[in-house]
Coordinates of C-alpha atoms in Angstrom, one line a residue:
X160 CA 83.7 66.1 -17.9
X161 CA 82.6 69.7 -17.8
X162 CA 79.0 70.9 -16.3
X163 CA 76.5 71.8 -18.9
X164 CA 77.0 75.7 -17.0
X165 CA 80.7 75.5 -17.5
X166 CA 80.7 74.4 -21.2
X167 CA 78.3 77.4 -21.9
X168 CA 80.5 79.6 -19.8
X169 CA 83.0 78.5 -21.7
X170 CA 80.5 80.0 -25.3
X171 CA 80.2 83.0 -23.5
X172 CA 82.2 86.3 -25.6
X173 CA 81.5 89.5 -25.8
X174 CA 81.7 89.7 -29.3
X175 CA 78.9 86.8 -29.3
X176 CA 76.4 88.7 -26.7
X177 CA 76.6 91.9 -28.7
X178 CA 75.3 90.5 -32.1
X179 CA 72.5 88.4 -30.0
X180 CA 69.5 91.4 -30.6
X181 CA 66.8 88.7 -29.5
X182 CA 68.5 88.2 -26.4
X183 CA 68.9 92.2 -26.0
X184 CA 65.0 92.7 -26.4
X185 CA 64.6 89.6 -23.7
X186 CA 67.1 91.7 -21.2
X187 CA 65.5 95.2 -21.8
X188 CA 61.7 93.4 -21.0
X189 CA 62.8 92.0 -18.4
X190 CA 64.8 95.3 -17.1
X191 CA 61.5 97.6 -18.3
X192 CA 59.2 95.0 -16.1
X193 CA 60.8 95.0 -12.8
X194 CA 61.2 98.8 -13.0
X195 CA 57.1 99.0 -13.6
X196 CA 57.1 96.4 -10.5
X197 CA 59.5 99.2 -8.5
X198 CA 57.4 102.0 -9.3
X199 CA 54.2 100.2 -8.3
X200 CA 55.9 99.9 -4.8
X201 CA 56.0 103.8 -4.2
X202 CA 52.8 104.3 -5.0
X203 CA 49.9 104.2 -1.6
X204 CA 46.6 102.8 -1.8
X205 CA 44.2 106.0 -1.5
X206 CA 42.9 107.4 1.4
X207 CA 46.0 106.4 3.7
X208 CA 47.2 108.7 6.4
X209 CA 50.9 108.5 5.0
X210 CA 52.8 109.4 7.9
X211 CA 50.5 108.1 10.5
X212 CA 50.9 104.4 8.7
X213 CA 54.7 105.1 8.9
X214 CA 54.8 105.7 12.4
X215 CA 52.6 102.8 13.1
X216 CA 54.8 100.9 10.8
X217 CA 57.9 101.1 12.9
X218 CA 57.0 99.9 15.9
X219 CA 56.0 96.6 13.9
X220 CA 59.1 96.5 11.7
X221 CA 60.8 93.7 13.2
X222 CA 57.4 91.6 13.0
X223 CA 55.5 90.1 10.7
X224 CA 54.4 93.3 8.9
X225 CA 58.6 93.4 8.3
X226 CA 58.8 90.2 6.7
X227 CA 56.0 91.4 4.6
X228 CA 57.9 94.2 3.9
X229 CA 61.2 92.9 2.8
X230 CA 59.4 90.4 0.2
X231 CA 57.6 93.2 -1.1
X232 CA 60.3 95.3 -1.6
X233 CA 59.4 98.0 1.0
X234 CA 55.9 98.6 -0.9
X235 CA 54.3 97.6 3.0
X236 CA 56.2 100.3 5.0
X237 CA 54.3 102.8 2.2
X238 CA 51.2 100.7 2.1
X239 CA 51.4 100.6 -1.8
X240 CA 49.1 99.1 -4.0
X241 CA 51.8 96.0 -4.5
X242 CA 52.2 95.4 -0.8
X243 CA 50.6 91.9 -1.1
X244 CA 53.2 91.4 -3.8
X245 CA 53.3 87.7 -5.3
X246 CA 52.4 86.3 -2.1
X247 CA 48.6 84.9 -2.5
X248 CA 50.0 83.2 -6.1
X249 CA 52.7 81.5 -4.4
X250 CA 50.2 80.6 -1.4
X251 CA 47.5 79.4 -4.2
X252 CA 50.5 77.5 -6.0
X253 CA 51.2 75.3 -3.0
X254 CA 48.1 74.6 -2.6
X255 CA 46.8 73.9 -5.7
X256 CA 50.2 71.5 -6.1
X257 CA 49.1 69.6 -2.6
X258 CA 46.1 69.2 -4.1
X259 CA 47.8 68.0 -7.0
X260 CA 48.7 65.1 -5.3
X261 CA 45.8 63.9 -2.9
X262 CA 42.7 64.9 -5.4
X263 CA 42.0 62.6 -7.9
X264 CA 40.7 64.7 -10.6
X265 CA 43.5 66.9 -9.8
X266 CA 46.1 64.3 -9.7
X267 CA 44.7 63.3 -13.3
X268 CA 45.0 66.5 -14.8
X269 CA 48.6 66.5 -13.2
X270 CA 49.7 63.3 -14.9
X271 CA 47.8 62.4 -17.5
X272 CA 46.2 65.5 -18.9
X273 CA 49.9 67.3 -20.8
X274 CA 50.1 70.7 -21.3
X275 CA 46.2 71.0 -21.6
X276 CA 45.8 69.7 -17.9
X277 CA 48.9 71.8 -16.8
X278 CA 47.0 75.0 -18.2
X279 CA 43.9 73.7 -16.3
X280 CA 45.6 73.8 -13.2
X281 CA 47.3 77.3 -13.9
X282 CA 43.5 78.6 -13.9
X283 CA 42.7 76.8 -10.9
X284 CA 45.9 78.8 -9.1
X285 CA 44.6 81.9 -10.9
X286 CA 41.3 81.7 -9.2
X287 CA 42.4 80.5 -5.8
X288 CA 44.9 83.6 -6.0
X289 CA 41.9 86.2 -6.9
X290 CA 40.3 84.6 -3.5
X291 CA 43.2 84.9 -1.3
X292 CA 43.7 87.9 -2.4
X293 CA 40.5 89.5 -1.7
X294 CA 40.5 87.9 1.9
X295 CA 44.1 89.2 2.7
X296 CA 43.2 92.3 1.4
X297 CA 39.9 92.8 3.2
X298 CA 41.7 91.7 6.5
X299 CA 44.5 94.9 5.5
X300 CA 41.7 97.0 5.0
X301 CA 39.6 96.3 8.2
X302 CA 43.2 96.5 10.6
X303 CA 44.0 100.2 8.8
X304 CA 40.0 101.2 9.9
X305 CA 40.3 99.6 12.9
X306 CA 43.0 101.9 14.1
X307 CA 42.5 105.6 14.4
X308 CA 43.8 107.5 12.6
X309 CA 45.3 105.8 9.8
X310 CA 42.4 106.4 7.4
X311 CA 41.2 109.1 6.3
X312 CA 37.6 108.7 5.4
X313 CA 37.0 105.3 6.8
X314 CA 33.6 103.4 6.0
X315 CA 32.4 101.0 2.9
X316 CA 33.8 102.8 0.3
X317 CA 37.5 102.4 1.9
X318 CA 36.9 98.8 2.8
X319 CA 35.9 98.1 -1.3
X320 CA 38.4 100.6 -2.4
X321 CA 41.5 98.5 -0.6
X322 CA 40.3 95.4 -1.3
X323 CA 40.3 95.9 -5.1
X324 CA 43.6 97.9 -5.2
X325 CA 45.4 95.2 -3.4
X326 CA 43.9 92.2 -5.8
X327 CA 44.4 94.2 -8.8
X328 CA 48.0 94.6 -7.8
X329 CA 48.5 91.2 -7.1
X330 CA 47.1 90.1 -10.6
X331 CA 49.1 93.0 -12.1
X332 CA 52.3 91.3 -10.9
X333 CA 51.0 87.7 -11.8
X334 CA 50.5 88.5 -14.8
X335 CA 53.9 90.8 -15.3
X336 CA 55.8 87.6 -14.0
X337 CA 54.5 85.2 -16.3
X338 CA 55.1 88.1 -19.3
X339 CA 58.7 88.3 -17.7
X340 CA 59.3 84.1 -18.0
X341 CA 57.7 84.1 -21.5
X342 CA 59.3 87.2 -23.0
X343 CA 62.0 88.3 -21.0
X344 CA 64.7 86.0 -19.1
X345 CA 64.4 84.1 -15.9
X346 CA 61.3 83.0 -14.1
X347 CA 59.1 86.2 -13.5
X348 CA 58.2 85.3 -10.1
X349 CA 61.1 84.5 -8.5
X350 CA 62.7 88.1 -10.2
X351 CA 60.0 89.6 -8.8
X352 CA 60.6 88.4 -5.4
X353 CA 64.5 89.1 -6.0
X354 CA 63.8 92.7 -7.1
X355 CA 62.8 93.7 -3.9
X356 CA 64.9 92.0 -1.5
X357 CA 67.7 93.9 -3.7
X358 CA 65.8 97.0 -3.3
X359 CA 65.9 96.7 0.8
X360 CA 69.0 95.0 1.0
X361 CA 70.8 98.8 1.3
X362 CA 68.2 99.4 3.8
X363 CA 69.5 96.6 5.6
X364 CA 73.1 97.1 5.7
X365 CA 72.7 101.0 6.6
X366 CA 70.7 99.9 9.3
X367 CA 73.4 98.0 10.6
X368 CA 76.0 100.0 10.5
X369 CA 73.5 102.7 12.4
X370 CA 73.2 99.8 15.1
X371 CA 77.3 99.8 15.5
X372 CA 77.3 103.8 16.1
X373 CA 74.6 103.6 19.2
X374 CA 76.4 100.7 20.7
X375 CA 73.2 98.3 20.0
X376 CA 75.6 96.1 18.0
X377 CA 79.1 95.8 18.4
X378 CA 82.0 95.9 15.4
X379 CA 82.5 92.0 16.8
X380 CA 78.8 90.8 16.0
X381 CA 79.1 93.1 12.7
X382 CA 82.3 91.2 11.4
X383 CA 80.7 87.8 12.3
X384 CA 77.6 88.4 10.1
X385 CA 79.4 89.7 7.6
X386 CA 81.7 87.1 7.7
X387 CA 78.5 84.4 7.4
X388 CA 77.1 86.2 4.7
X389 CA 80.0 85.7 2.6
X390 CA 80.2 82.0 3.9
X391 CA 76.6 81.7 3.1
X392 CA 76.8 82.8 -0.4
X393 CA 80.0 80.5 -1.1
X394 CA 78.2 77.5 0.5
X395 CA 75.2 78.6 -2.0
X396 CA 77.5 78.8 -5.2
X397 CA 79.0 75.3 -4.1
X398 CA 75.6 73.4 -3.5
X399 CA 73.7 74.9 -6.2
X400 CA 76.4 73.8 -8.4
X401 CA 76.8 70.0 -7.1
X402 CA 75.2 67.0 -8.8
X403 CA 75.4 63.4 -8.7
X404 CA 75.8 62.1 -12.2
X405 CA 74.3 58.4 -12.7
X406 CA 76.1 56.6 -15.7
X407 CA 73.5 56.1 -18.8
X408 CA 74.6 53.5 -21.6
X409 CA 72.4 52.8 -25.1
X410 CA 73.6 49.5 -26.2
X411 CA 75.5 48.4 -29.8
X412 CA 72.7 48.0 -32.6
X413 CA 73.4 47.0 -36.0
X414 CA 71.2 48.2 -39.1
X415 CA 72.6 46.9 -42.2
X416 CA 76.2 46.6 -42.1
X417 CA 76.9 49.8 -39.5
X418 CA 76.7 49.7 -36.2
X419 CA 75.0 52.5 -34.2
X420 CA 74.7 53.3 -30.4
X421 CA 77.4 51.9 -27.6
X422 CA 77.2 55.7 -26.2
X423 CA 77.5 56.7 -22.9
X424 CA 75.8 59.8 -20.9
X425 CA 75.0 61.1 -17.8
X426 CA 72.1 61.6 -15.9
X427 CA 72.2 64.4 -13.5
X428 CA 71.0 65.2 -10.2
X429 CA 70.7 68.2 -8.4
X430 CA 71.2 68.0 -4.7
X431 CA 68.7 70.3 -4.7
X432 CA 66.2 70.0 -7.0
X433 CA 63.8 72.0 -5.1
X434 CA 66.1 75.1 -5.5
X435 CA 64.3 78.3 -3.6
X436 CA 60.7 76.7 -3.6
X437 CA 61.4 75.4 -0.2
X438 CA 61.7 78.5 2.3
X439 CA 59.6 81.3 0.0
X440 CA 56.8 78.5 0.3
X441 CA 57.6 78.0 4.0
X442 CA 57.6 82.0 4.3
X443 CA 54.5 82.2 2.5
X444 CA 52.5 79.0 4.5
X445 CA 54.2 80.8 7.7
X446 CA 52.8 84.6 6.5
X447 CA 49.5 83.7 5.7
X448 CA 48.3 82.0 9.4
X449 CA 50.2 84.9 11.2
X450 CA 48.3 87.8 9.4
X451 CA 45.3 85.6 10.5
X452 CA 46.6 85.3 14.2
X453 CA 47.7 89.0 14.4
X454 CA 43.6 90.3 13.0
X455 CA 42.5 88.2 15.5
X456 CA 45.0 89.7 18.1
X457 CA 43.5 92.8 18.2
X458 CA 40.0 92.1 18.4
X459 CA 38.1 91.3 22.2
X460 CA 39.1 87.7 22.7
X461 CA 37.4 84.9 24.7
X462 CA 39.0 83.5 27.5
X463 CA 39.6 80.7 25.7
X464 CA 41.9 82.4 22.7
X465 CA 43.9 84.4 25.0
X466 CA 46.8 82.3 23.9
X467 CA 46.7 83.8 20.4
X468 CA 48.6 87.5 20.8
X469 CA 51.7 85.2 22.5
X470 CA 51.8 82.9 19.6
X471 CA 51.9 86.1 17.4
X472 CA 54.7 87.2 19.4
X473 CA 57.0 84.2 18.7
X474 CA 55.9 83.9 14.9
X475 CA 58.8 86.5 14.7
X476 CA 62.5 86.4 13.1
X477 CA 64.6 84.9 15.4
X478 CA 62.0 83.4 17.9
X479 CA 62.1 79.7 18.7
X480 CA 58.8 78.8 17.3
X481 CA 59.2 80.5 14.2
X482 CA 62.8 79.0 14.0
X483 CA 61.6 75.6 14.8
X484 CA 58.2 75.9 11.9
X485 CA 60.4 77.4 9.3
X486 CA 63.0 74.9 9.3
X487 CA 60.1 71.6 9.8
X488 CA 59.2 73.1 6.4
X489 CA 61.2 74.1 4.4
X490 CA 62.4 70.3 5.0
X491 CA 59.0 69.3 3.7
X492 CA 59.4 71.6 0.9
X493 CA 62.5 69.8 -0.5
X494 CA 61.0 66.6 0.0
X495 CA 57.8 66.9 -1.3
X496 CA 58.8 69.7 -4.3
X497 CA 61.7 67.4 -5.5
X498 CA 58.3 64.8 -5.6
X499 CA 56.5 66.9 -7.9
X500 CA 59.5 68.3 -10.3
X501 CA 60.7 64.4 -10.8
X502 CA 59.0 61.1 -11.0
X503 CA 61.5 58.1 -11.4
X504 CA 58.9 56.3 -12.9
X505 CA 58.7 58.4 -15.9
X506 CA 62.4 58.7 -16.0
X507 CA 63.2 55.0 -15.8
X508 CA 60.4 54.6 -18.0
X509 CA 61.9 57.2 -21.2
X510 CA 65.4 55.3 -20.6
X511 CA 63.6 52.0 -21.4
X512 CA 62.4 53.4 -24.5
X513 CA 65.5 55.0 -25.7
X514 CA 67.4 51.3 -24.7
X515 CA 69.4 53.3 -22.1
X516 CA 70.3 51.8 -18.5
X517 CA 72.4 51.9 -16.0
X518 CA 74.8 49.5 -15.2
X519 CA 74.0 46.5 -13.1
X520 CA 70.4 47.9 -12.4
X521 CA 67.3 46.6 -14.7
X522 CA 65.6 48.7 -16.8
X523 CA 62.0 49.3 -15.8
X524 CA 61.1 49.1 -11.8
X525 CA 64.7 48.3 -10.6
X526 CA 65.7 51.6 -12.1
X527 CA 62.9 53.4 -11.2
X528 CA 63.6 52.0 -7.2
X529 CA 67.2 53.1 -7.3
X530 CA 66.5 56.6 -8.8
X531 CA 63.9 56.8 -5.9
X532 CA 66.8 55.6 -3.5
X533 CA 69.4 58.1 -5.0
X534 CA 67.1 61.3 -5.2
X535 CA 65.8 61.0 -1.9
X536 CA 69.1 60.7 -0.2
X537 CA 70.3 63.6 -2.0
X538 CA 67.1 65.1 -0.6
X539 CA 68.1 64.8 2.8
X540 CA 71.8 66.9 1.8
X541 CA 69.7 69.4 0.1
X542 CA 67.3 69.6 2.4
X543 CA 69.6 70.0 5.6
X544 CA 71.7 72.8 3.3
X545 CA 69.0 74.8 3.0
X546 CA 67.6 74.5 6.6
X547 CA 71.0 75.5 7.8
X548 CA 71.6 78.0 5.4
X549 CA 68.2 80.0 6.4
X550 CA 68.6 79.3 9.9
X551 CA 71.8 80.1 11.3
X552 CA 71.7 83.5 10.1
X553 CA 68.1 83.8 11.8
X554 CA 69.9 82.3 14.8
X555 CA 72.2 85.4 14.7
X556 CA 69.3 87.8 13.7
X557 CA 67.5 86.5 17.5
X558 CA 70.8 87.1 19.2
X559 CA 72.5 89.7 18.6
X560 CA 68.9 91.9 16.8
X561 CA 70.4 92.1 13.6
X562 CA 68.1 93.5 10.6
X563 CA 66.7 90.2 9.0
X564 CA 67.3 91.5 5.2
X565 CA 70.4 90.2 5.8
X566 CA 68.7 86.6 7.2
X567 CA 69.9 83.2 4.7
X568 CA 66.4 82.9 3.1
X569 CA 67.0 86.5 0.8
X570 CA 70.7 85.9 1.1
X571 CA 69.3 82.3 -0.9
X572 CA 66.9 83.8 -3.4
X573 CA 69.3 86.4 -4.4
X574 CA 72.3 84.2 -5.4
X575 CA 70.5 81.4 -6.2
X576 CA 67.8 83.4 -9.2
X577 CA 71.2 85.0 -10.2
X578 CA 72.7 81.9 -11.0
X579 CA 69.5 81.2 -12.9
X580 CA 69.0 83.4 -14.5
X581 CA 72.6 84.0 -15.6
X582 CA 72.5 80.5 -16.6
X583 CA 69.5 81.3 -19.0
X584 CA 71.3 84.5 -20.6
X585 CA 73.8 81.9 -21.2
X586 CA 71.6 79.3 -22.9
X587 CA 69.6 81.9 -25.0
X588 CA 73.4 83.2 -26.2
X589 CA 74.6 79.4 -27.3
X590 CA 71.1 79.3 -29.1
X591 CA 72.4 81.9 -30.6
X592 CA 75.5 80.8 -31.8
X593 CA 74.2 77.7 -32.7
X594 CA 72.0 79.4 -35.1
X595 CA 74.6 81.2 -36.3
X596 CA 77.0 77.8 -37.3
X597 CA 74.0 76.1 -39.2
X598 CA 73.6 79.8 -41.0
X599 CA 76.9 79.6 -42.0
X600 CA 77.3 75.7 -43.3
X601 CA 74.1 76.1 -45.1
X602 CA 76.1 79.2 -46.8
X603 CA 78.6 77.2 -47.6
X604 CA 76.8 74.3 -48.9
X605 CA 75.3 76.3 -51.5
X606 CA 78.1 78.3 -52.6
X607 CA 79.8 74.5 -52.9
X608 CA 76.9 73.3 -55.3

């Protein structure tokens, strides 16, 4: 049986997209949107020393300041006003969804409360973003004072000025992701994120190639990560694409004298269910302590914190420590995202409803234990795909100094929002048709009567 992607692959036709004008508006919001987001990236926060930042800026390129960079879409090497990009949502959002899980009230409003309670806890991730926000933001603004220089008229005013610029610009995109999933196609977030990994991904590959002509890579190394990346995105494809399907029957009912149900389905599921949460969450948990460490890196430490400018140090691409965090969780990620996305409880419990089971397991807990059993083995598959997808390339990155644009976790959220949202062009266009086919038998019924 074909995939739900390949039978609307198979609905896909030109002659179909063209006479879709919903769909068009959807594509040219979307297209508008994320050139708004690109323009925001070129343009500095006031009062910046532009070419004093940028030389500053490259000696910490490879750091933490470049993984900054390439999730912003270079808006950090020109200390734009979207250089915080999505970041402090998608830090609020995992917190806000741990709490989900641990506080009651929260937990509540997470189960119980329906699309009410889901809106209530959207405002709660609003607000927490606003506050992390303002505290990244003030800790960018007192590091650019801090060193001479950079600022042109440092004092107060600066401090207030940056602060506000940065938040604003982190609620402008917010807001301009969640107008992008509503109105355009694709979640806004993750296109936003995807946008400007694309946008430094040239960046990237020239700087490469510029390593090959000094000698500080060598054609070998160049062809081997090359050769990975094009593994990497195949291995993508294949996993994103792989389900287990669990067999679904509705038993034989008889109303009158006809007999209805004896169908059979399929319940799909993902190997990975999480899809991309997993390592932007772990790059976002992972960013957020590190611009903590690194403000506190440059002040006068105690005796007692001298510790802290090594542990910076090793929170780098490549680095053992930042290898060994990453991958301990983005394996939590999976586990505990693929937790919050599906409950077999609820599942087994709708199948019970709609008289569905599957075969040799009882409806009700027995089903709900085996879904439980199923999922969370194809947890661990997902789970070790995506660990080895991010970190093998970072494995090459540490030895042979690549540029980490081309590391697996952008390599990931560029193929895998593609397929997304490609898949969602495709669903809005067999909408479409479908549409179009109860148009046209309605036509024909009356022209019949």
């Amino acid at each position: 049986m074909a995939s739900a992607a390949e039978q609307l692959a198979a609905n896909l036709n030109v002659g179909a997209f063209q006479k879709a004008t919903e769909l068009h508006k959807r594509i040219w919001f979307t297209l508008a949107a994320l050139v708004v987001y690109r323009l925001g990236t070129h343009i500095p926060i006031p009062g910046i020393d532009s070419v004093a930042f940028a030389q500053a800026f490259s000696g910490q390129a490879k750091g933490i300041l470049g993984m900054f960079n390439m999730f912003s879409g270079g808006a950090v090497q020109r200390m734009a006003i979207f250089s915080l990009n999505v970041m402090p949502y998608i830090s609020a959002s995992i917190i806000v969804q741990l709490l989900g899980t641990i506080y009651p009230p929260w937990e509540k409003l997470r189960k119980e409360g329906g699309e009410a309670g889901r809106k209530q806890l959207n405002q709660y991730t609003r607000y927490l973003t606003v506050v992390l926000a303002v505290f990244q933001g003030f800790g960018i603004a007192a590091t650019l004072q801090a060193n001479q220089g950079l600022v042109l008229n440092p004092g107060p005013f600066f401090l207030l000025s940056t602060v506000v610029t940065l938040t604003g610009g982190t609620m402008f995109l917010m807001w301009l992701g969640e107008q992008i999933t509503s109105r355009g196609v694709g979640n806004g977030v993750s296109l936003i994120i995807f946008a400007g990994i694309v946008a430094v991904l040239p960046q990237g590959v020239a700087q490469m190639f510029a390593m090959t002509q000094t000698g500080a890579l060598s054609g070998m190394a160049v062809l081997l990560i090359v050769g990975l990346a094009i593994a990497v995105v195949f291995a993508i494809v294949f996993m994103e694409r792989s389900q287990r399907r669990l067999l679904v029957q509705y038993p034989k009912r008889q109303q009158g004298n006809r007999m209805f149900g004896g169908d059979t389905s399929f319940l799909p599921l993902k190997i990975n269910t999480s899809g991309v949460i997993p390592p932007i969450f772990a790059s976002s948990l992972l960013l957020l302590p590190a611009t903590v460490m690194g403000f506190a890196a440059t002040a006068d430490l105690p005796a007692w914190a001298q510790w802290l400018p090594g542990a910076v140090g090793q929170l780098q691409h490549g680095r053992p420590l930042f290898m060994l965090l990453y991958g301990a969780l983005i394996v939590f990620f999976c586990f505990f995202y693929t937790s919050v996305v599906f409950n077999p409880e609820d599942t087994a419990e709708n199948l019970r409803k709609y008289g569905g089971f599957l075969p040799g397991i009882r409806p009700g807990k027995r089903t709900a234990e085996y879904l439980d059993y199923v999922l969370s083995r194809l947890t661990v598959i997902g789970a070790a795909y995506i660990a080895v997808v991010c970190l093998l390339p970072e494995a090459l990155i540490g030895f042979y100094n690549a540029p980490f644009y081309l590391g697996g976790t952008s390599i990931l959220i560029v193929v895998s929002v593609t397929m997304d949202t490609v898949t969602q062009i495709q669903s809005h266009l067999l909408a479409h048709q479908y549409e179009g086919l109860i148009k046209k038998s309605k036509l024909r019924g009356g022209r019949t009567r």
